[in-house]
Amino acid sequence: MKKITITGAGLVGSLVGVYLAKKGHTVHIVERRPDMRREAVVAGRSINLALSDRGLRGLQGAGIDKDILNVAIPMQGRMMHSISGEQTFQPYGLEHQAINSVSRGGINIALMNCAEQMPNLSISFNQRCLDVELDSATLVVQDTTTNKRSFIESDCIIGADGAYSAVREKMQKTDRFNYSQSYIEHGYKELTIPAGLNGEFLLNKNALHIWPRKQFMLIGLPNLDGSFTCTLFFPFKGNPSFDSVKSDSEIKSLFEENFSDVIPLMPNYINDFKVNPVSTLMTVRCFPWSHKDKVLLIGDAAHAIVPFFGQGMNCGFEDCTVLSEILDNYSENDWENAFKEFELLRKQNSDAIAHLALENFIEMRDKVADAEFLRRKKIERLLHNQFSEIFTPLYSMVTFSHIPYSDALTLGEKQDYIINQILSIPHIESDWNSADNQTFIRSVMTPK
Amino acid sequence: MKKITITGAGLVGSLVGVYLAKKGHTVHIVERRPDMRREAVVAGRSINLALSDRGLRGLQGAGIDKDILNVAIPMQGRMMHSISGEQTFQPYGLEHQAINSVSRGGINIALMNCAEQMPNLSISFNQRCLDVELDSATLVVQDTTTNKRSFIESDCIIGADGAYSAVREKMQKTDRFNYSQSYIEHGYKELTIPAGLNGEFLLNKNALHIWPRKQFMLIGLPNLDGSFTCTLFFPFKGNPSFDSVKSDSEIKSLFEENFSDVIPLMPNYINDFKVNPVSTLMTVRCFPWSHKDKVLLIGDAAHAIVPFFGQGMNCGFEDCTVLSEILDNYSENDWENAFKEFELLRKQNSDAIAHLALENFIEMRDKVADAEFLRRKKIERLLHNQFSEIFTPLYSMVTFSHIPYSDALTLGEKQDYIINQILSIPHIESDWNSADNQTFIRSVMTPK
């Protein structure tokens, strides 16, 4: 059994801690922030997330998937809000399929509680990582409340310290470490639609609401208390942008022109817009993720992605499931090779979801309101119904399956080609079952 | 007039120092290494470089271009060495055009001497940069001989501290800084062909020698003392690779199979191969390069590239020329905008040469020995001769002109298309002047 230090008691750090402690290892999680169960913590991150199948399987390994689902709000589809306030619902998948609006803090606390119940796992808070000695798996940390510094020696460090990982920063200076951090031109700002006077939801609670406006968009996810957390994804520069919209009247114009149906639901929008911070959105790609059998990066530390496919947490939890399975196939003195298998497998999948997440931003903010896009979606659904064994839409493969992301990406590209062929037949979606059309559809679905 | 601190007294730091001091600014260059004029310094970098037109124009601004050319060896073309030892010469451009083999240390010393002759410029050696306060343009440095720390305050910092820039590392942590470091799968090792017994060159001195072997290559550049500095670009992994070739017999086999004509010229090759270090090859891309009017990255600190187009130094020197011209168009209190103009202009050009440099590795190690490639090169030369006003081959645009790299890249792609059309006519290169062929050639050269 190994002595393992995990940096970060966030979502992935806590979960991977549970997995490793279950295998019998002695796990010590060190977290820079205070204990969020005792002090209000500003995490600087979105307060709710969309939990889907990959994430649920991760939580299952810790035995808390059902507890989390009990306090989640299922969202069966997107509700598009047009400029004029019309709402159109697009299901995400089949009738029983939904993504789940969950509180980031809620899941994190559940995971930390679950972790601390294990006798061979402990969490230390307020520990800022000052240095990492990769070869010896030693951390130098400083207690932010006492300023006391200490060394933490172990057999292995799991770097689960997020997009701005201190462990990765140290690895960045090792020989031939490939690294990129790449920001998009948009930032985001959180706003709130409070619950109604009687605690009721003021919009359909079982949908992810989207106000797609081409160069920008507003989205809203339901919270248990009847409120919606809304996020405005908006350019930093240009017109309109966070640069150009600052005064009360500029904010008012922006909302009146673009989100008029939101104004009555969001009484403090002008003040919130002025006061709430703007956050950035980054993709991190790096390789390798491991240093011998001493250090392994996981979650956002290895592959931070933008949030537009709702897969950041889900992908991080899938890391935990996959790592756990791989470790079972290796002896304890061969973790170097286990880490290598893990990083090779997950690198291609995290690259795929990073790419899909960036693409989905354009889909969400622009294409979802487009007639041609809606026609594509309709064809996808028709194919999914008729050929359910061999055709699953890309969104469903990513969200409601455990197909590796990179396979989903490749299959999605092939499906695009098929859909394009079918779309070339005028009105095919309304005349789907005609003999001619069915012959054609079958021929493109089963080529050669 | 400003007080300017430059980090790095390397090639670009020294040259940009001269340019800025010439404008009347007070310039202080801080260099981490000892003074290479007093102590032998292992720079860990290749000891000779190919100086071409962009670099020469940079040196002209410091008035030392002629001095450098006097101690340079012109190389008019590539000399390919086949497996069987046959040599084939390919000119780089027109008869009077050549790239120049120069000593990195020689140019650096000439630039430092030139810089220190200026009353308003000073260089401090052995100053390791510990920290950079970007907003106040303050450096924290430590003298590596005395361990004494000091603050250096100035109006502006020019970060010319190379591919592993400390200034850039600090900027990497600022908001929305895009950054990537990307290594290729090959490393390099330097070897030497000494001068003959009477100091004579043992290979044609006016050529860059290449032993192209598809997955790897050896190159050789002449030095003034009659020797050639050779560089083996070789994979880290696989077979053969630095991983697989280690013992005397493995090294001997590698050379006997691939570089048999080199063995008699390189008496110590087995020992040199075993003793000399392996270096890595990296591309660095980042943006922005400036922080307000306080900090500007330049040269490899902003855009390190692989060496295969021989443009690293030339591109860095062109940075100096371009920055100098841009600064002349801005008042001293508007350097923020001057820096912005510089970074926008040079970013696209450094991205282009970074791309071309990576592509040229494949050309050098693989295609140059290929009959089809030689046919392309012949067509290029014929077009260059006949349409000299409108057709300059890509290599010549990059090497013998000041056309912005990004324009050269775009033009090169268009030319590829033209050359492909011409190559589709069988034997056109031997029947160039037939009436039919000339009609066709004119039609593809002047489309529409």
Tab-separated table of C-alpha atoms in Angstrom, chain B residues 47-52 56 68-76 92 98-104 106-107 201 204-209 219-225 227-230 313-314:
chain	number	residue	atom	x	y	z
B	47	ILE	CA	27.798	27.249	-31.991
B	48	ASN	CA	27.218	28.412	-35.526
B	49	LEU	CA	24.270	29.907	-37.270
B	50	ALA	CA	23.210	30.880	-40.786
B	51	LEU	CA	23.032	34.658	-41.095
B	52	SER	CA	20.909	35.900	-43.991
B	56	LEU	CA	22.114	41.450	-41.869
B	68	ILE	CA	30.460	40.238	-39.270
B	69	LEU	CA	30.394	39.387	-42.967
B	70	ASN	CA	34.193	39.647	-42.975
B	71	VAL	CA	34.398	36.689	-40.620
B	72	ALA	CA	31.513	34.727	-42.139
B	73	ILE	CA	31.670	31.889	-44.642
B	74	PRO	CA	29.130	32.215	-47.452
B	75	MET	CA	27.199	29.045	-48.277
B	76	GLN	CA	25.652	29.256	-51.758
B	92	TYR	CA	19.855	28.314	-52.427
B	98	ALA	CA	24.255	32.966	-50.067
B	99	ILE	CA	23.563	32.382	-46.423
B	100	ASN	CA	26.476	32.945	-44.100
B	101	SER	CA	27.926	30.557	-41.572
B	102	VAL	CA	28.796	32.635	-38.533
B	103	SER	CA	29.861	31.895	-34.998
B	104	ARG	CA	27.127	32.561	-32.456
B	106	GLY	CA	31.488	35.824	-32.443
B	107	ILE	CA	28.366	37.815	-33.293
B	201	PHE	CA	38.462	22.275	-45.235
B	204	ASN	CA	33.348	22.081	-49.832
B	205	LYS	CA	33.461	25.104	-47.556
B	206	ASN	CA	30.801	27.113	-49.405
B	207	ALA	CA	27.894	24.803	-48.767
B	208	LEU	CA	25.666	23.683	-45.971
B	209	HIS	CA	26.174	19.929	-45.971
B	219	ILE	CA	24.096	18.691	-41.211
B	220	GLY	CA	27.463	20.474	-41.261
B	221	LEU	CA	28.362	24.168	-41.331
B	222	PRO	CA	31.873	25.472	-41.993
B	223	ASN	CA	33.913	27.348	-39.406
B	224	LEU	CA	36.731	29.806	-40.122
B	225	ASP	CA	39.381	27.415	-38.732
B	227	SER	CA	36.447	22.636	-39.259
B	228	PHE	CA	32.779	21.890	-39.703
B	229	THR	CA	30.311	21.886	-36.856
B	230	CYS	CA	27.940	19.027	-37.503
B	313	MET	CA	18.488	34.749	-35.157
B	314	ASN	CA	17.388	36.426	-38.383
